[in-house]
PDB file of C-alpha atoms and ligand atoms in Angstrom:
ATOM      1  CA  MET A 267      52.353 118.028  97.956  1.00  0.00           C
ATOM      2  CA  ARG A 268      52.680 114.572  96.424  1.00  0.00           C
ATOM      3  CA  LYS A 269      55.629 112.261  97.547  1.00  0.00           C
ATOM      4  CA  SER A 270      56.915 111.846  94.085  1.00  0.00           C
ATOM      5  CA  LEU A 271      57.063 115.464  93.339  1.00  0.00           C
ATOM      6  CA  GLN A 272      58.651 116.176  96.821  1.00  0.00           C
ATOM      7  CA  THR A 273      61.329 113.526  96.033  1.00  0.00           C
ATOM      8  CA  PHE A 274      61.939 114.930  92.563  1.00  0.00           C
ATOM      9  CA  GLY A 275      62.226 118.564  93.978  1.00  0.00           C
ATOM     10  CA  LEU A 276      64.660 117.494  96.711  1.00  0.00           C
ATOM     11  CA  SER A 277      66.740 115.304  94.119  1.00  0.00           C
ATOM     12  CA  LEU A 278      66.922 118.350  91.704  1.00  0.00           C
ATOM     13  CA  PHE A 279      67.739 120.748  94.427  1.00  0.00           C
ATOM     14  CA  ILE A 280      70.667 118.597  95.590  1.00  0.00           C
ATOM     15  CA  VAL A 281      71.982 118.225  92.116  1.00  0.00           C
ATOM     16  CA  LEU A 282      71.852 121.868  91.646  1.00  0.00           C
ATOM     17  CA  ALA A 283      73.626 122.634  94.674  1.00  0.00           C
ATOM     18  CA  PHE A 284      76.462 120.450  93.795  1.00  0.00           C
ATOM     19  CA  ILE A 285      76.866 122.164  90.550  1.00  0.00           C
ATOM     20  CA  VAL A 286      76.750 125.670  92.260  1.00  0.00           C
ATOM     21  CA  ILE A 287      79.421 124.279  94.873  1.00  0.00           C
ATOM     22  CA  GLY A 288      81.693 123.052  91.735  1.00  0.00           C
ATOM     23  CA  ILE A 289      81.377 126.279  89.944  1.00  0.00           C
ATOM     24  CA  GLY A 290      81.495 128.436  92.940  1.00  0.00           C
ATOM     25  CA  PHE A 291      84.934 126.873  93.972  1.00  0.00           C
ATOM     26  CA  LEU A 292      86.297 127.555  90.306  1.00  0.00           C
ATOM     27  CA  PHE A 293      86.106 131.427  91.372  1.00  0.00           C
ATOM     28  CA  GLY A 294      88.275 130.783  94.391  1.00  0.00           C
ATOM     29  CA  ILE A 295      88.321 128.901  97.684  1.00  0.00           C
ATOM     30  CA  ASP A 296      87.400 132.173  99.375  1.00  0.00           C
ATOM     31  CA  ASN A 297      84.186 132.509  97.464  1.00  0.00           C
ATOM     32  CA  PRO A 298      81.265 132.342 100.044  1.00  0.00           C
ATOM     33  CA  VAL A 299      78.561 130.992  97.657  1.00  0.00           C
ATOM     34  CA  PRO A 300      79.777 127.148  97.530  1.00  0.00           C
ATOM     35  CA  TRP A 301      80.379 127.479 101.447  1.00  0.00           C
ATOM     36  CA  ILE A 302      76.812 128.672 102.017  1.00  0.00           C
ATOM     37  CA  MET A 303      75.435 125.738  99.844  1.00  0.00           C
ATOM     38  CA  ILE A 304      77.598 123.174 101.759  1.00  0.00           C
ATOM     39  CA  ALA A 305      76.095 124.762 104.989  1.00  0.00           C
ATOM     40  CA  VAL A 306      72.621 124.256 103.381  1.00  0.00           C
ATOM     41  CA  LEU A 307      73.159 120.732 102.591  1.00  0.00           C
ATOM     42  CA  ILE A 308      74.371 119.958 106.037  1.00  0.00           C
ATOM     43  CA  VAL A 309      71.404 121.605 107.806  1.00  0.00           C
ATOM     44  CA  LEU A 310      68.825 120.319 105.290  1.00  0.00           C
ATOM     45  CA  PRO A 311      68.677 116.620 106.841  1.00  0.00           C
ATOM     46  CA  VAL A 312      68.238 118.132 110.279  1.00  0.00           C
ATOM     47  CA  ILE A 313      65.311 120.284 109.277  1.00  0.00           C
ATOM     48  CA  HIS A 314      63.762 117.438 107.137  1.00  0.00           C
ATOM     49  CA  LYS A 315      63.836 115.257 110.116  1.00  0.00           C
ATOM     50  CA  LYS A 316      62.170 117.752 112.393  1.00  0.00           C
ATOM     51  CA  MET A 317      59.473 118.410 109.961  1.00  0.00           C
ATOM     52  CA  THR A 318      58.809 114.758 109.417  1.00  0.00           C
ATOM     53  CA  ALA A 319      59.015 113.675 113.150  1.00  0.00           C
ATOM     54  CA  ARG A 320      55.873 115.897 113.715  1.00  0.00           C
ATOM     55  CA  LYS A 321      53.816 113.713 111.347  1.00  0.00           C
ATOM     56  CA  PHE A 322      54.225 110.487 113.541  1.00  0.00           C
ATOM     57  CA  VAL A 323      52.040 109.769 116.432  1.00  0.00           C
ATOM     58  CA  ALA A 324      53.366 108.881 119.968  1.00  0.00           C
ATOM     59  CA  TRP A 325      51.927 107.069 123.056  1.00  0.00           C
ATOM     60  CA  ASP A 326      51.211 109.087 125.820  1.00  0.00           C
ATOM     61  CA  ASP A 327      50.182 107.772 129.298  1.00  0.00           C
ATOM     62  CA  SER A 328      47.239 110.261 128.928  1.00  0.00           C
ATOM     63  CA  LEU A 329      45.841 107.888 126.420  1.00  0.00           C
ATOM     64  CA  SER A 330      45.748 104.849 128.730  1.00  0.00           C
ATOM     65  CA  VAL A 331      42.321 103.272 129.457  1.00  0.00           C
ATOM     66  CA  GLY A 332      43.842 101.605 132.618  1.00  0.00           C
ATOM     67  CA  ILE A 333      43.391  98.251 131.151  1.00  0.00           C
ATOM     68  CA  GLN A 334      46.671  96.762 130.029  1.00  0.00           C
ATOM     69  CA  VAL A 335      45.304  94.536 127.193  1.00  0.00           C
ATOM     70  CA  ILE A 336      43.524  97.379 125.563  1.00  0.00           C
ATOM     71  CA  ASP A 337      46.572  99.753 126.228  1.00  0.00           C
ATOM     72  CA  ASP A 338      48.697  97.150 124.416  1.00  0.00           C
ATOM     73  CA  GLU A 339      46.318  97.071 121.445  1.00  0.00           C
ATOM     74  CA  HIS A 340      46.212 100.801 121.300  1.00  0.00           C
ATOM     75  CA  GLN A 341      49.875 101.021 121.221  1.00  0.00           C
ATOM     76  CA  LYS A 342      50.114  98.508 118.507  1.00  0.00           C
ATOM     77  CA  LEU A 343      47.737 100.574 116.500  1.00  0.00           C
ATOM     78  CA  LEU A 344      49.818 103.729 116.861  1.00  0.00           C
ATOM     79  CA  SER A 345      52.886 101.814 115.801  1.00  0.00           C
ATOM     80  CA  LEU A 346      51.051 100.522 112.723  1.00  0.00           C
ATOM     81  CA  ILE A 347      49.819 104.064 111.935  1.00  0.00           C
ATOM     82  CA  ASN A 348      53.391 104.997 111.935  1.00  0.00           C
ATOM     83  CA  ASN A 349      54.425 102.254 109.492  1.00  0.00           C
ATOM     84  CA  LEU A 350      51.858 103.846 107.125  1.00  0.00           C
ATOM     85  CA  GLN A 351      53.066 107.323 107.749  1.00  0.00           C
ATOM     86  CA  THR A 352      56.535 106.066 106.875  1.00  0.00           C
ATOM     87  CA  SER A 353      55.294 104.799 103.560  1.00  0.00           C
ATOM     88  CA  VAL A 354      53.627 108.228 102.934  1.00  0.00           C
ATOM     89  CA  LEU A 355      56.833 110.172 103.790  1.00  0.00           C
ATOM     90  CA  TYR A 356      59.564 107.758 102.144  1.00  0.00           C
ATOM     91  CA  PRO A 357      59.982 106.099  99.005  1.00  0.00           C
ATOM     92  CA  THR A 358      59.120 102.600 100.564  1.00  0.00           C
ATOM     93  CA  GLY A 359      57.491 101.218  97.586  1.00  0.00           C
ATOM     94  CA  GLU A 360      53.962  99.886  96.778  1.00  0.00           C
ATOM     95  CA  SER A 361      54.137  96.606  98.455  1.00  0.00           C
ATOM     96  CA  PHE A 362      55.430  97.972 101.745  1.00  0.00           C
ATOM     97  CA  GLU A 363      52.648 100.481 101.555  1.00  0.00           C
ATOM     98  CA  ARG A 364      49.868  97.888 100.792  1.00  0.00           C
ATOM     99  CA  GLN A 365      51.303  95.707 103.548  1.00  0.00           C
ATOM    100  CA  ALA A 366      51.288  98.579 106.109  1.00  0.00           C
ATOM    101  CA  LEU A 367      47.658  99.377 105.202  1.00  0.00           C
ATOM    102  CA  SER A 368      46.343  95.879 105.206  1.00  0.00           C
ATOM    103  CA  GLU A 369      47.971  95.290 108.641  1.00  0.00           C
ATOM    104  CA  LEU A 370      46.521  98.524 110.000  1.00  0.00           C
ATOM    105  CA  VAL A 371      42.875  97.896 108.695  1.00  0.00           C
ATOM    106  CA  ASP A 372      43.038  94.174 109.781  1.00  0.00           C
ATOM    107  CA  TYR A 373      44.407  94.994 113.281  1.00  0.00           C
ATOM    108  CA  THR A 374      41.949  97.848 113.732  1.00  0.00           C
ATOM    109  CA  LYS A 375      39.013  95.417 112.855  1.00  0.00           C
ATOM    110  CA  TYR A 376      40.489  92.828 115.341  1.00  0.00           C
ATOM    111  CA  HIS A 377      40.814  95.514 118.183  1.00  0.00           C
ATOM    112  CA  PHE A 378      37.280  96.733 117.752  1.00  0.00           C
ATOM    113  CA  GLU A 379      36.002  92.988 118.008  1.00  0.00           C
ATOM    114  CA  ARG A 380      37.775  92.402 121.113  1.00  0.00           C
ATOM    115  CA  GLU A 381      36.872  95.796 122.637  1.00  0.00           C
ATOM    116  CA  GLU A 382      33.268  95.426 121.753  1.00  0.00           C
ATOM    117  CA  LYS A 383      33.202  91.660 123.181  1.00  0.00           C
ATOM    118  CA  LEU A 384      34.800  93.049 126.421  1.00  0.00           C
ATOM    119  CA  MET A 385      32.072  95.719 126.714  1.00  0.00           C
ATOM    120  CA  GLN A 386      29.223  93.382 125.904  1.00  0.00           C
ATOM    121  CA  GLU A 387      30.397  90.691 128.387  1.00  0.00           C
ATOM    122  CA  ASN A 388      30.513  93.168 131.180  1.00  0.00           C
ATOM    123  CA  GLY A 389      27.184  94.950 130.391  1.00  0.00           C
ATOM    124  CA  TYR A 390      28.734  98.348 129.463  1.00  0.00           C
ATOM    125  CA  PRO A 391      25.532 100.570 128.935  1.00  0.00           C
ATOM    126  CA  ASP A 392      27.159 102.653 126.158  1.00  0.00           C
ATOM    127  CA  TYR A 393      28.127  99.489 124.278  1.00  0.00           C
ATOM    128  CA  GLU A 394      25.706 100.191 121.164  1.00  0.00           C
ATOM    129  CA  PRO A 395      26.689 103.819 120.473  1.00  0.00           C
ATOM    130  CA  HIS A 396      30.368 102.821 120.912  1.00  0.00           C
ATOM    131  CA  LYS A 397      30.089 100.077 118.442  1.00  0.00           C
ATOM    132  CA  GLN A 398      28.212 102.341 115.982  1.00  0.00           C
ATOM    133  CA  GLN A 399      31.281 104.581 115.937  1.00  0.00           C
ATOM    134  CA  HIS A 400      33.357 101.556 115.086  1.00  0.00           C
ATOM    135  CA  GLU A 401      31.223 100.682 112.343  1.00  0.00           C
ATOM    136  CA  GLU A 402      31.109 104.180 111.090  1.00  0.00           C
ATOM    137  CA  MET A 403      34.889 104.398 111.065  1.00  0.00           C
ATOM    138  CA  ILE A 404      35.292 101.150 109.296  1.00  0.00           C
ATOM    139  CA  ALA A 405      32.655 102.309 106.547  1.00  0.00           C
ATOM    140  CA  LYS A 406      34.655 105.509 105.965  1.00  0.00           C
ATOM    141  CA  VAL A 407      37.958 103.326 105.697  1.00  0.00           C
ATOM    142  CA  ASN A 408      36.363 101.056 103.191  1.00  0.00           C
ATOM    143  CA  VAL A 409      35.377 104.195 101.050  1.00  0.00           C
ATOM    144  CA  PHE A 410      39.135 105.290 101.251  1.00  0.00           C
ATOM    145  CA  LEU A 411      40.205 101.785 100.170  1.00  0.00           C
ATOM    146  CA  GLN A 412      38.062 101.837  97.162  1.00  0.00           C
ATOM    147  CA  SER A 413      39.531 105.303  96.048  1.00  0.00           C
ATOM    148  CA  TYR A 414      43.122 103.991  96.948  1.00  0.00           C
ATOM    149  CA  GLU A 415      42.734 101.590  93.861  1.00  0.00           C
ATOM    150  CA  ASN A 416      42.381 104.598  91.737  1.00  0.00           C
ATOM    151  CA  ASP A 417      44.754 107.148  93.266  1.00  0.00           C
ATOM    152  CA  ARG A 418      47.273 105.440  95.695  1.00  0.00           C
ATOM    153  CA  GLU A 419      49.296 108.255  96.513  1.00  0.00           C
ATOM    154  CA  GLY A 420      46.662 110.896  97.197  1.00  0.00           C
ATOM    155  CA  THR A 421      44.364 108.468  99.019  1.00  0.00           C
ATOM    156  CA  VAL A 422      46.989 107.023 101.421  1.00  0.00           C
ATOM    157  CA  ASP A 423      47.986 110.515 102.519  1.00  0.00           C
ATOM    158  CA  GLU A 424      44.628 111.401 103.282  1.00  0.00           C
ATOM    159  CA  LEU A 425      43.765 108.304 104.794  1.00  0.00           C
ATOM    160  CA  THR A 426      46.760 108.128 107.114  1.00  0.00           C
ATOM    161  CA  GLY A 427      45.599 111.805 108.294  1.00  0.00           C
ATOM    162  CA  PHE A 428      42.015 110.629 108.839  1.00  0.00           C
ATOM    163  CA  LEU A 429      43.141 107.390 110.913  1.00  0.00           C
ATOM    164  CA  LYS A 430      45.628 109.449 112.932  1.00  0.00           C
ATOM    165  CA  THR A 431      43.073 111.921 113.892  1.00  0.00           C
ATOM    166  CA  TRP A 432      40.227 109.565 114.373  1.00  0.00           C
ATOM    167  CA  LEU A 433      42.129 106.858 116.576  1.00  0.00           C
ATOM    168  CA  ILE A 434      43.837 109.544 118.774  1.00  0.00           C
ATOM    169  CA  ASN A 435      40.390 111.242 119.409  1.00  0.00           C
ATOM    170  CA  HIS A 436      38.491 108.109 119.833  1.00  0.00           C
ATOM    171  CA  ILE A 437      40.932 106.513 122.238  1.00  0.00           C
ATOM    172  CA  ALA A 438      41.444 109.717 124.309  1.00  0.00           C
ATOM    173  CA  GLY A 439      37.678 110.286 124.164  1.00  0.00           C
ATOM    174  CA  THR A 440      34.975 107.466 123.627  1.00  0.00           C
ATOM    175  CA  ASP A 441      37.374 104.527 124.875  1.00  0.00           C
ATOM    176  CA  GLN A 442      38.307 106.344 128.238  1.00  0.00           C
ATOM    177  CA  LYS A 443      34.541 106.647 128.992  1.00  0.00           C
ATOM    178  CA  TYR A 444      34.373 102.871 129.579  1.00  0.00           C
ATOM    179  CA  SER A 445      37.682 102.695 131.633  1.00  0.00           C
ATOM    180  CA  GLN A 446      36.152 103.229 135.131  1.00  0.00           C
ATOM    181  CA  PHE A 447      33.123 101.028 134.403  1.00  0.00           C
ATOM    182  CA  LEU A 448      35.279  98.005 133.144  1.00  0.00           C
ATOM    183  CA  ARG A 449      37.848  98.497 136.038  1.00  0.00           C
ATOM    184  CA  ASP A 450      34.882  98.514 138.499  1.00  0.00           C
ATOM    185  CA  LYS A 451      34.010  95.147 136.920  1.00  0.00           C
ATOM    186  CA  GLY A 452      37.449  93.869 137.715  1.00  0.00           C
ATOM    187  CA  VAL A 453      38.851  94.014 134.110  1.00  0.00           C
ATOM    188  CA  ARG A 454      42.619  94.981 133.974  1.00  0.00           C
TER     189      ARG A 454
HETATM  190 FE1  FEO B 626      39.882 101.156 121.144  1.00  0.00          FE
HETATM  191 FE2  FEO B 626      36.759 101.855 120.626  1.00  0.00          FE
HETATM  192  O1  FEO B 626      38.355 101.538 120.006  1.00  0.00           O
END
């Protein structure tokens, strides 16, 4: 569901809940309906927090490639994805969203270039197919960026989902394949 619709629905529910509470107490303090609504209003933020927490990505040592500089960059990428996820879930405004998106795209390109340089300098045999994966990902992101200008809200949600899945799978799969090779070359 779109963020604007969700925010509207939630606001409407809260207003209606307060109206029900107010009217409910007119029928007596022992009327259970307003108390039930108060309980719902107390529990609602806890449920919302649990549901949204699942949408954020977290670093896990199983994602480590055993090279500190790369792990640091991967962690920064996850943190930038979470910034973008924040803009998807909360009414942060267009400028926050654009900045989060631009920082993530720029840093992803920066990281790819650094990683490719490291693989190339050390003669990693699977350098070309790895680089090709990076290029295909950037090409897909560029398509998203074009459609973002026509449909901000719908695109940023889809793009965030794509980036989360792609990056986690890439780090845990393709990136880890160079780990032992580069470590054997003395890269730490
Ligand atoms: Fe860490 Fe191949 O990207």
